PDB file of C-alpha atoms and ligand atoms in Angstrom:
ATOM      1  CA  MET N  27      -1.235 -12.630 -23.457  1.00  0.00           C
ATOM      2  CA  THR N  28      -4.322 -14.211 -25.070  1.00  0.00           C
ATOM      3  CA  ASP N  29      -7.833 -12.610 -24.841  1.00  0.00           C
ATOM      4  CA  LYS N  30      -8.954 -15.473 -22.613  1.00  0.00           C
ATOM      5  CA  ASN N  31      -6.198 -14.886 -20.035  1.00  0.00           C
ATOM      6  CA  LEU N  32      -6.816 -11.156 -20.129  1.00  0.00           C
ATOM      7  CA  ALA N  33     -10.604 -11.781 -19.593  1.00  0.00           C
ATOM      8  CA  ARG N  34      -9.564 -13.793 -16.492  1.00  0.00           C
ATOM      9  CA  PHE N  35      -7.920 -10.901 -14.877  1.00  0.00           C
ATOM     10  CA  TYR N  36     -10.834  -8.572 -15.690  1.00  0.00           C
ATOM     11  CA  THR N  37     -13.174 -11.040 -13.957  1.00  0.00           C
ATOM     12  CA  ILE N  38     -10.900 -11.546 -10.998  1.00  0.00           C
ATOM     13  CA  ALA N  39     -10.377  -7.740 -10.643  1.00  0.00           C
ATOM     14  CA  GLN N  40     -14.083  -7.174 -10.784  1.00  0.00           C
ATOM     15  CA  GLU N  41     -14.746  -9.760  -8.113  1.00  0.00           C
ATOM     16  CA  ILE N  42     -12.150  -8.396  -5.716  1.00  0.00           C
ATOM     17  CA  TRP N  43     -13.307  -4.782  -6.452  1.00  0.00           C
ATOM     18  CA  SER N  44     -16.908  -5.707  -5.517  1.00  0.00           C
ATOM     19  CA  GLN N  45     -15.713  -6.930  -2.126  1.00  0.00           C
ATOM     20  CA  LEU N  46     -14.348  -3.605  -1.169  1.00  0.00           C
ATOM     21  CA  PRO N  47     -17.038  -1.220   0.474  1.00  0.00           C
ATOM     22  CA  PRO N  48     -17.458   1.755  -1.806  1.00  0.00           C
ATOM     23  CA  GLN N  49     -16.623   4.091   1.155  1.00  0.00           C
ATOM     24  CA  ALA N  50     -13.313   2.393   1.696  1.00  0.00           C
ATOM     25  CA  ARG N  51     -12.102   1.835  -1.832  1.00  0.00           C
ATOM     26  CA  PHE N  52     -10.602   4.141  -4.481  1.00  0.00           C
ATOM     27  CA  ARG N  53     -13.264   6.340  -6.084  1.00  0.00           C
ATOM     28  CA  PRO N  54     -12.402   6.419  -9.826  1.00  0.00           C
ATOM     29  CA  VAL N  55     -14.218   9.644 -10.595  1.00  0.00           C
ATOM     30  CA  GLU N  56     -13.635  11.831  -7.502  1.00  0.00           C
ATOM     31  CA  ASP N  57     -10.192  10.615  -6.465  1.00  0.00           C
ATOM     32  CA  GLY N  58      -9.321  10.238 -10.308  1.00  0.00           C
ATOM     33  CA  LYS N  59     -10.010  13.899 -10.507  1.00  0.00           C
ATOM     34  CA  VAL N  60      -7.795  14.824  -7.666  1.00  0.00           C
ATOM     35  CA  LEU N  61      -5.035  12.832  -9.048  1.00  0.00           C
ATOM     36  CA  ALA N  62      -5.485  14.460 -12.528  1.00  0.00           C
ATOM     37  CA  ARG N  63      -5.420  17.923 -10.873  1.00  0.00           C
ATOM     38  CA  HIS N  64      -1.989  17.201  -9.426  1.00  0.00           C
ATOM     39  CA  ARG N  65      -0.588  15.093 -12.308  1.00  0.00           C
ATOM     40  CA  ALA N  66       2.251  17.519 -13.042  1.00  0.00           C
ATOM     41  CA  PHE N  67       3.348  17.692  -9.406  1.00  0.00           C
ATOM     42  CA  LEU N  68       3.200  13.807  -9.148  1.00  0.00           C
ATOM     43  CA  GLU N  69       5.114  13.394 -12.319  1.00  0.00           C
ATOM     44  CA  GLY N  70       7.767  15.622 -10.934  1.00  0.00           C
ATOM     45  CA  LEU N  71       8.352  13.083  -8.197  1.00  0.00           C
ATOM     46  CA  THR N  72       8.921  10.233 -10.545  1.00  0.00           C
ATOM     47  CA  GLU N  73      12.732   9.894 -10.393  1.00  0.00           C
ATOM     48  CA  ASP N  74      12.941  10.357  -6.709  1.00  0.00           C
ATOM     49  CA  LEU N  75      10.200   7.781  -6.053  1.00  0.00           C
ATOM     50  CA  VAL N  76      11.753   5.234  -8.408  1.00  0.00           C
ATOM     51  CA  ARG N  77      15.245   5.709  -6.934  1.00  0.00           C
ATOM     52  CA  GLY N  78      13.954   5.693  -3.325  1.00  0.00           C
ATOM     53  CA  PHE N  79      11.800   2.571  -3.938  1.00  0.00           C
ATOM     54  CA  TYR N  80      14.814   0.548  -5.220  1.00  0.00           C
ATOM     55  CA  ASP N  81      17.207   1.997  -2.742  1.00  0.00           C
ATOM     56  CA  THR N  82      14.880   0.740  -0.078  1.00  0.00           C
ATOM     57  CA  LEU N  83      14.462  -2.776  -1.562  1.00  0.00           C
ATOM     58  CA  PHE N  84      18.195  -3.145  -2.316  1.00  0.00           C
ATOM     59  CA  ALA N  85      19.272  -2.034   1.218  1.00  0.00           C
ATOM     60  CA  HIS N  86      17.370  -4.890   2.800  1.00  0.00           C
ATOM     61  CA  PRO N  87      18.745  -8.465   2.226  1.00  0.00           C
ATOM     62  CA  PRO N  88      15.373 -10.333   2.068  1.00  0.00           C
ATOM     63  CA  THR N  89      14.141  -7.871  -0.535  1.00  0.00           C
ATOM     64  CA  ARG N  90      17.452  -7.541  -2.282  1.00  0.00           C
ATOM     65  CA  ALA N  91      17.578 -11.397  -2.666  1.00  0.00           C
ATOM     66  CA  VAL N  92      14.558 -11.171  -5.069  1.00  0.00           C
ATOM     67  CA  PHE N  93      16.569  -9.409  -7.696  1.00  0.00           C
ATOM     68  CA  ARG N  94      18.827 -10.947 -10.326  1.00  0.00           C
ATOM     69  CA  GLU N  95      22.329  -9.537 -10.952  1.00  0.00           C
ATOM     70  CA  GLY N  96      22.083  -6.403 -13.113  1.00  0.00           C
ATOM     71  CA  GLU N  97      18.364  -6.369 -13.057  1.00  0.00           C
ATOM     72  CA  ARG N  98      17.794  -2.997 -11.372  1.00  0.00           C
ATOM     73  CA  PRO N  99      17.592  -0.746 -14.484  1.00  0.00           C
ATOM     74  CA  LEU N 100      14.899  -3.046 -15.986  1.00  0.00           C
ATOM     75  CA  ARG N 101      12.948  -2.976 -12.712  1.00  0.00           C
ATOM     76  CA  GLU N 102      13.268   0.773 -12.409  1.00  0.00           C
ATOM     77  CA  LYS N 103      11.890   1.071 -16.008  1.00  0.00           C
ATOM     78  CA  THR N 104       8.933  -1.128 -15.245  1.00  0.00           C
ATOM     79  CA  LEU N 105       8.087   0.868 -12.078  1.00  0.00           C
ATOM     80  CA  ARG N 106       8.519   4.287 -13.880  1.00  0.00           C
ATOM     81  CA  GLU N 107       6.193   3.065 -16.618  1.00  0.00           C
ATOM     82  CA  TRP N 108       3.691   1.771 -14.120  1.00  0.00           C
ATOM     83  CA  TYR N 109       3.698   5.031 -12.205  1.00  0.00           C
ATOM     84  CA  LEU N 110       3.348   7.282 -15.206  1.00  0.00           C
ATOM     85  CA  ARG N 111       0.509   5.163 -16.494  1.00  0.00           C
ATOM     86  CA  THR N 112      -1.206   5.329 -13.113  1.00  0.00           C
ATOM     87  CA  LEU N 113      -0.958   9.096 -13.180  1.00  0.00           C
ATOM     88  CA  ALA N 114      -2.206   9.331 -16.828  1.00  0.00           C
ATOM     89  CA  GLY N 115      -5.368   7.315 -15.875  1.00  0.00           C
ATOM     90  CA  PRO N 116      -8.037   6.358 -16.710  1.00  0.00           C
ATOM     91  CA  PHE N 117      -8.871   4.129 -13.760  1.00  0.00           C
ATOM     92  CA  ASN N 118     -10.813   1.588 -15.819  1.00  0.00           C
ATOM     93  CA  GLY N 119     -11.306  -2.126 -15.860  1.00  0.00           C
ATOM     94  CA  GLN N 120      -8.212  -2.619 -17.941  1.00  0.00           C
ATOM     95  CA  TYR N 121      -6.003  -0.773 -15.363  1.00  0.00           C
ATOM     96  CA  PHE N 122      -7.431  -2.794 -12.491  1.00  0.00           C
ATOM     97  CA  ALA N 123      -7.084  -6.011 -14.295  1.00  0.00           C
ATOM     98  CA  TRP N 124      -3.411  -5.083 -14.967  1.00  0.00           C
ATOM     99  CA  GLN N 125      -2.984  -4.509 -11.131  1.00  0.00           C
ATOM    100  CA  ALA N 126      -4.381  -7.903 -10.386  1.00  0.00           C
ATOM    101  CA  LEU N 127      -1.973  -9.390 -12.934  1.00  0.00           C
ATOM    102  CA  VAL N 128       0.871  -8.026 -10.887  1.00  0.00           C
ATOM    103  CA  GLY N 129      -0.050 -10.512  -8.187  1.00  0.00           C
ATOM    104  CA  LEU N 130       0.692 -13.376 -10.580  1.00  0.00           C
ATOM    105  CA  VAL N 131       3.995 -11.738 -11.771  1.00  0.00           C
ATOM    106  CA  HIS N 132       5.087 -11.511  -8.117  1.00  0.00           C
ATOM    107  CA  VAL N 133       4.322 -15.086  -7.357  1.00  0.00           C
ATOM    108  CA  ARG N 134       6.593 -16.094 -10.252  1.00  0.00           C
ATOM    109  CA  ARG N 135       9.446 -14.231  -8.510  1.00  0.00           C
ATOM    110  CA  GLY N 136       8.864 -14.893  -4.904  1.00  0.00           C
ATOM    111  CA  VAL N 137       7.863 -11.383  -4.016  1.00  0.00           C
ATOM    112  CA  THR N 138       5.644 -11.759  -1.028  1.00  0.00           C
ATOM    113  CA  ASN N 139       2.506  -9.625  -0.256  1.00  0.00           C
ATOM    114  CA  ALA N 140       4.215  -8.503   2.805  1.00  0.00           C
ATOM    115  CA  MET N 141       7.119  -7.024   0.764  1.00  0.00           C
ATOM    116  CA  MET N 142       4.514  -5.490  -1.692  1.00  0.00           C
ATOM    117  CA  ALA N 143       2.336  -4.046   1.025  1.00  0.00           C
ATOM    118  CA  ALA N 144       5.326  -2.512   2.814  1.00  0.00           C
ATOM    119  CA  MET N 145       6.341  -0.770  -0.318  1.00  0.00           C
ATOM    120  CA  TRP N 146       2.899   0.535  -0.895  1.00  0.00           C
ATOM    121  CA  GLY N 147       3.069   1.801   2.599  1.00  0.00           C
ATOM    122  CA  TRP N 148       6.456   3.514   1.614  1.00  0.00           C
ATOM    123  CA  LEU N 149       4.911   5.091  -1.488  1.00  0.00           C
ATOM    124  CA  THR N 150       1.992   6.416   0.417  1.00  0.00           C
ATOM    125  CA  GLU N 151       4.108   8.110   2.966  1.00  0.00           C
ATOM    126  CA  GLU N 152       6.447   9.553   0.486  1.00  0.00           C
ATOM    127  CA  VAL N 153       3.765  11.107  -1.665  1.00  0.00           C
ATOM    128  CA  ALA N 154       1.880  12.437   1.463  1.00  0.00           C
ATOM    129  CA  ARG N 155       5.179  13.976   2.878  1.00  0.00           C
ATOM    130  CA  ARG N 156       6.035  15.578  -0.460  1.00  0.00           C
ATOM    131  CA  ALA N 157       2.455  16.857  -0.976  1.00  0.00           C
ATOM    132  CA  ARG N 158       2.489  18.558   2.372  1.00  0.00           C
ATOM    133  CA  GLU N 159       5.747  20.213   1.688  1.00  0.00           C
ATOM    134  CA  ALA N 160       4.753  21.514  -1.572  1.00  0.00           C
ATOM    135  CA  LEU N 161       0.986  22.155  -1.570  1.00  0.00           C
ATOM    136  CA  PRO N 162      -1.689  24.142   0.289  1.00  0.00           C
ATOM    137  CA  GLN N 163      -2.920  22.120   3.390  1.00  0.00           C
ATOM    138  CA  GLY N 164      -6.404  21.274   1.798  1.00  0.00           C
ATOM    139  CA  GLU N 165      -4.919  20.176  -1.509  1.00  0.00           C
ATOM    140  CA  ALA N 166      -2.144  18.079   0.318  1.00  0.00           C
ATOM    141  CA  GLU N 167      -4.722  16.364   2.312  1.00  0.00           C
ATOM    142  CA  ALA N 168      -7.065  15.641  -0.756  1.00  0.00           C
ATOM    143  CA  LEU N 169      -4.154  14.279  -2.734  1.00  0.00           C
ATOM    144  CA  ALA N 170      -2.737  12.116   0.075  1.00  0.00           C
ATOM    145  CA  GLY N 171      -6.313  10.668   0.609  1.00  0.00           C
ATOM    146  CA  ALA N 172      -6.857   9.892  -3.095  1.00  0.00           C
ATOM    147  CA  TRP N 173      -3.343   8.222  -3.268  1.00  0.00           C
ATOM    148  CA  ARG N 174      -3.848   6.250  -0.008  1.00  0.00           C
ATOM    149  CA  ARG N 175      -7.221   4.920  -1.279  1.00  0.00           C
ATOM    150  CA  LEU N 176      -5.583   3.858  -4.471  1.00  0.00           C
ATOM    151  CA  ALA N 177      -2.765   2.173  -2.455  1.00  0.00           C
ATOM    152  CA  PHE N 178      -5.169   0.098  -0.459  1.00  0.00           C
ATOM    153  CA  THR N 179      -7.243  -0.854  -3.501  1.00  0.00           C
ATOM    154  CA  VAL N 180      -4.351  -1.854  -5.566  1.00  0.00           C
ATOM    155  CA  THR N 181      -2.821  -3.747  -2.586  1.00  0.00           C
ATOM    156  CA  ALA N 182      -6.125  -5.616  -2.218  1.00  0.00           C
ATOM    157  CA  LEU N 183      -6.121  -6.565  -5.952  1.00  0.00           C
ATOM    158  CA  ILE N 184      -2.401  -7.669  -5.953  1.00  0.00           C
ATOM    159  CA  SER N 185      -2.677  -9.679  -2.794  1.00  0.00           C
ATOM    160  CA  GLU N 186      -6.041 -11.422  -3.674  1.00  0.00           C
ATOM    161  CA  GLU N 187      -4.886 -12.323  -7.142  1.00  0.00           C
ATOM    162  CA  TYR N 188      -1.602 -13.613  -5.564  1.00  0.00           C
ATOM    163  CA  LEU N 189      -3.624 -15.972  -3.290  1.00  0.00           C
ATOM    164  CA  ASP N 190      -5.824 -17.028  -6.213  1.00  0.00           C
ATOM    165  CA  ALA N 191      -2.688 -17.652  -8.424  1.00  0.00           C
ATOM    166  CA  TYR N 192      -1.147 -19.758  -5.580  1.00  0.00           C
ATOM    167  CA  LEU N 193      -4.316 -21.795  -4.972  1.00  0.00           C
ATOM    168  CA  GLU N 194      -4.606 -22.428  -8.715  1.00  0.00           C
ATOM    169  CA  ALA N 195      -1.064 -23.534  -9.105  1.00  0.00           C
ATOM    170  CA  LEU N 196      -1.482 -25.921  -6.144  1.00  0.00           C
ATOM    171  CA  ALA N 197      -4.836 -27.197  -7.339  1.00  0.00           C
ATOM    172  CA  GLU N 198      -3.567 -27.748 -10.855  1.00  0.00           C
ATOM    173  CA  ALA N 199      -0.482 -29.602  -9.713  1.00  0.00           C
ATOM    174  CA  LEU N 200      -2.627 -31.852  -7.496  1.00  0.00           C
ATOM    175  CA  GLY N 201      -5.526 -32.244  -9.888  1.00  0.00           C
ATOM    176  CA  LYS N 202      -7.979 -30.470  -7.643  1.00  0.00           C
ATOM    177  CA  GLU N 203     -10.345 -27.558  -7.835  1.00  0.00           C
ATOM    178  CA  PRO N 204      -9.084 -24.180  -6.439  1.00  0.00           C
ATOM    179  CA  GLN N 205     -12.457 -23.718  -4.717  1.00  0.00           C
ATOM    180  CA  ALA N 206     -12.069 -26.944  -2.790  1.00  0.00           C
ATOM    181  CA  PHE N 207      -8.730 -25.636  -1.458  1.00  0.00           C
ATOM    182  CA  ARG N 208     -10.525 -22.591  -0.132  1.00  0.00           C
ATOM    183  CA  HIS N 209     -12.968 -24.729   1.653  1.00  0.00           C
ATOM    184  CA  LEU N 210     -10.194 -26.990   3.074  1.00  0.00           C
ATOM    185  CA  ALA N 211      -8.337 -23.957   4.276  1.00  0.00           C
ATOM    186  CA  GLN N 212     -11.473 -22.726   6.224  1.00  0.00           C
ATOM    187  CA  GLN N 213     -11.811 -26.055   7.826  1.00  0.00           C
ATOM    188  CA  GLU N 214      -8.135 -26.247   8.678  1.00  0.00           C
ATOM    189  CA  ALA N 215      -8.225 -22.823  10.232  1.00  0.00           C
ATOM    190  CA  GLU N 216     -11.307 -23.784  12.281  1.00  0.00           C
ATOM    191  CA  ARG N 217      -9.316 -26.902  13.503  1.00  0.00           C
ATOM    192  CA  LEU N 218      -6.127 -24.970  14.237  1.00  0.00           C
ATOM    193  CA  LEU N 219      -8.005 -22.460  16.213  1.00  0.00           C
ATOM    194  CA  ARG N 220      -9.847 -25.023  18.224  1.00  0.00           C
ATOM    195  CA  GLU N 221      -6.450 -26.455  19.123  1.00  0.00           C
ATOM    196  CA  LEU N 222      -5.159 -23.134  20.160  1.00  0.00           C
ATOM    197  CA  SER N 223      -8.115 -22.505  22.498  1.00  0.00           C
ATOM    198  CA  PRO N 224      -9.778 -25.744  23.445  1.00  0.00           C
ATOM    199  CA  ARG N 225     -13.030 -25.122  25.140  1.00  0.00           C
TER     200      ARG N 225
HETATM  201  C1  LIG O  18       4.069  -0.771  -4.480  1.00  0.00           C
HETATM  202  C2  LIG O  18       4.333  -2.090  -4.668  1.00  0.00           C
HETATM  203  C3  LIG O  18       4.626  -2.641  -5.877  1.00  0.00           C
HETATM  204  C4  LIG O  18       4.044  -2.419  -7.133  1.00  0.00           C
HETATM  205  C5  LIG O  18       2.874  -1.355  -7.501  1.00  0.00           C
HETATM  206  C6  LIG O  18       4.571  -3.201  -8.135  1.00  0.00           C
HETATM  207  C7  LIG O  18       4.325  -3.232  -9.398  1.00  0.00           C
HETATM  208  C8  LIG O  18       4.821  -4.100 -10.356  1.00  0.00           C
HETATM  209  C9  LIG O  18       4.537  -4.182 -11.826  1.00  0.00           C
HETATM  210  C10 LIG O  18       3.455  -3.216 -12.510  1.00  0.00           C
HETATM  211  C11 LIG O  18       5.317  -5.075 -12.458  1.00  0.00           C
HETATM  212  C12 LIG O  18       5.164  -5.341 -13.928  1.00  0.00           C
HETATM  213  C13 LIG O  18       4.074  -6.266 -14.115  1.00  0.00           C
HETATM  214  C14 LIG O  18       3.883  -6.554 -15.708  1.00  0.00           C
HETATM  215  O1  LIG O  18       4.698  -7.383 -16.284  1.00  0.00           O
HETATM  216  O2  LIG O  18       3.037  -6.023 -16.263  1.00  0.00           O
HETATM  217  C15 LIG O  18       6.075  -5.649 -11.434  1.00  0.00           C
HETATM  218  C16 LIG O  18       6.996  -6.545 -11.599  1.00  0.00           C
HETATM  219  C17 LIG O  18       7.958  -7.052 -10.643  1.00  0.00           C
HETATM  220  N1  LIG O  18       8.030  -6.619  -9.333  1.00  0.00           N
HETATM  221 FE1  LIG O  18       6.733  -5.430  -8.425  1.00  0.00          FE
HETATM  222  N2  LIG O  18       5.562  -3.946  -7.496  1.00  0.00           N
HETATM  223  C18 LIG O  18       5.559  -3.722  -6.231  1.00  0.00           C
HETATM  224  C19 LIG O  18       6.410  -4.261  -5.189  1.00  0.00           C
HETATM  225  C20 LIG O  18       7.478  -5.069  -5.515  1.00  0.00           C
HETATM  226  C21 LIG O  18       8.373  -5.480  -4.433  1.00  0.00           C
HETATM  227  C22 LIG O  18       8.375  -5.159  -3.062  1.00  0.00           C
HETATM  228  C23 LIG O  18       9.331  -6.213  -5.193  1.00  0.00           C
HETATM  229  C24 LIG O  18      10.487  -7.030  -4.655  1.00  0.00           C
HETATM  230  C25 LIG O  18      10.933  -7.209  -3.344  1.00  0.00           C
HETATM  231  C26 LIG O  18       8.892  -6.280  -6.557  1.00  0.00           C
HETATM  232  C27 LIG O  18       9.563  -7.027  -7.438  1.00  0.00           C
HETATM  233  C28 LIG O  18       9.152  -7.140  -8.804  1.00  0.00           C
HETATM  234  C29 LIG O  18       9.842  -7.978  -9.840  1.00  0.00           C
HETATM  235  C30 LIG O  18      11.109  -8.873  -9.497  1.00  0.00           C
HETATM  236  C31 LIG O  18       9.078  -7.901 -11.057  1.00  0.00           C
HETATM  237  C32 LIG O  18       9.437  -8.636 -12.418  1.00  0.00           C
HETATM  238  C33 LIG O  18       8.759  -9.897 -12.468  1.00  0.00           C
HETATM  239  C34 LIG O  18       9.003 -10.597 -13.779  1.00  0.00           C
HETATM  240  O3  LIG O  18       8.474  -9.969 -14.717  1.00  0.00           O
HETATM  241  O4  LIG O  18       9.660 -11.562 -13.856  1.00  0.00           O
HETATM  242  N3  LIG O  18       7.877  -5.570  -6.698  1.00  0.00           N
HETATM  243  N4  LIG O  18       5.781  -5.093 -10.291  1.00  0.00           N
END
């Protein structure tokens, strides 16, 4: 990837990040410390999480259909690397720019945001359940909270970049400005809602 393209993801990640209220989003310092404190525990979950993630996706026909024949080992490798990099930190601009890029990668393969969000839900529940089984209550709750905030923040980054990539692709194909599409979408939403409930 060229520097220019990478810079685009930094900018987009920053724009999306700034839309999230600080109380609601991931806290790189405090939450990062909690994750770092439990890094060994979380690393110990790697193989179970990677297997469970893909068992879940392969057991359901609409998500199974995303994958090509024989692709699973490669996808497991990507997820393992992503998970271990996440645990290693740091939670900096580069990390969040990469998460935004995942939105674009998913568009290319027809992975919907619904599928992605559901699997973040799955990851959140699994980590919380395993933490409650293994750690003292206070620590388990701290870890579950930090992981959940990361989940929602990364979901926001992936899904917003997904929409951005979609709009840009459409705009590019039709020789229009992506911003004009957003404006058009707002107007259309207004019209559709008026049709649904005429006053
Ligand atoms: C927790 C939710 C998810 C996360 C964090 C995630 C993360 C990632 C990451 C880090 C990559 C590699 C991006 C890169 O090239 O740097 C990737 C690629 C991919 N993901 Fe996901 N993913 C998620 C959900 C899903 C779901 C639900 C599916 C399928 C139903 C999926 C299918 C794929 C595929 C097929 C690729 C490879 C795309 C390509 O390179 O052609 N992902 N994902």
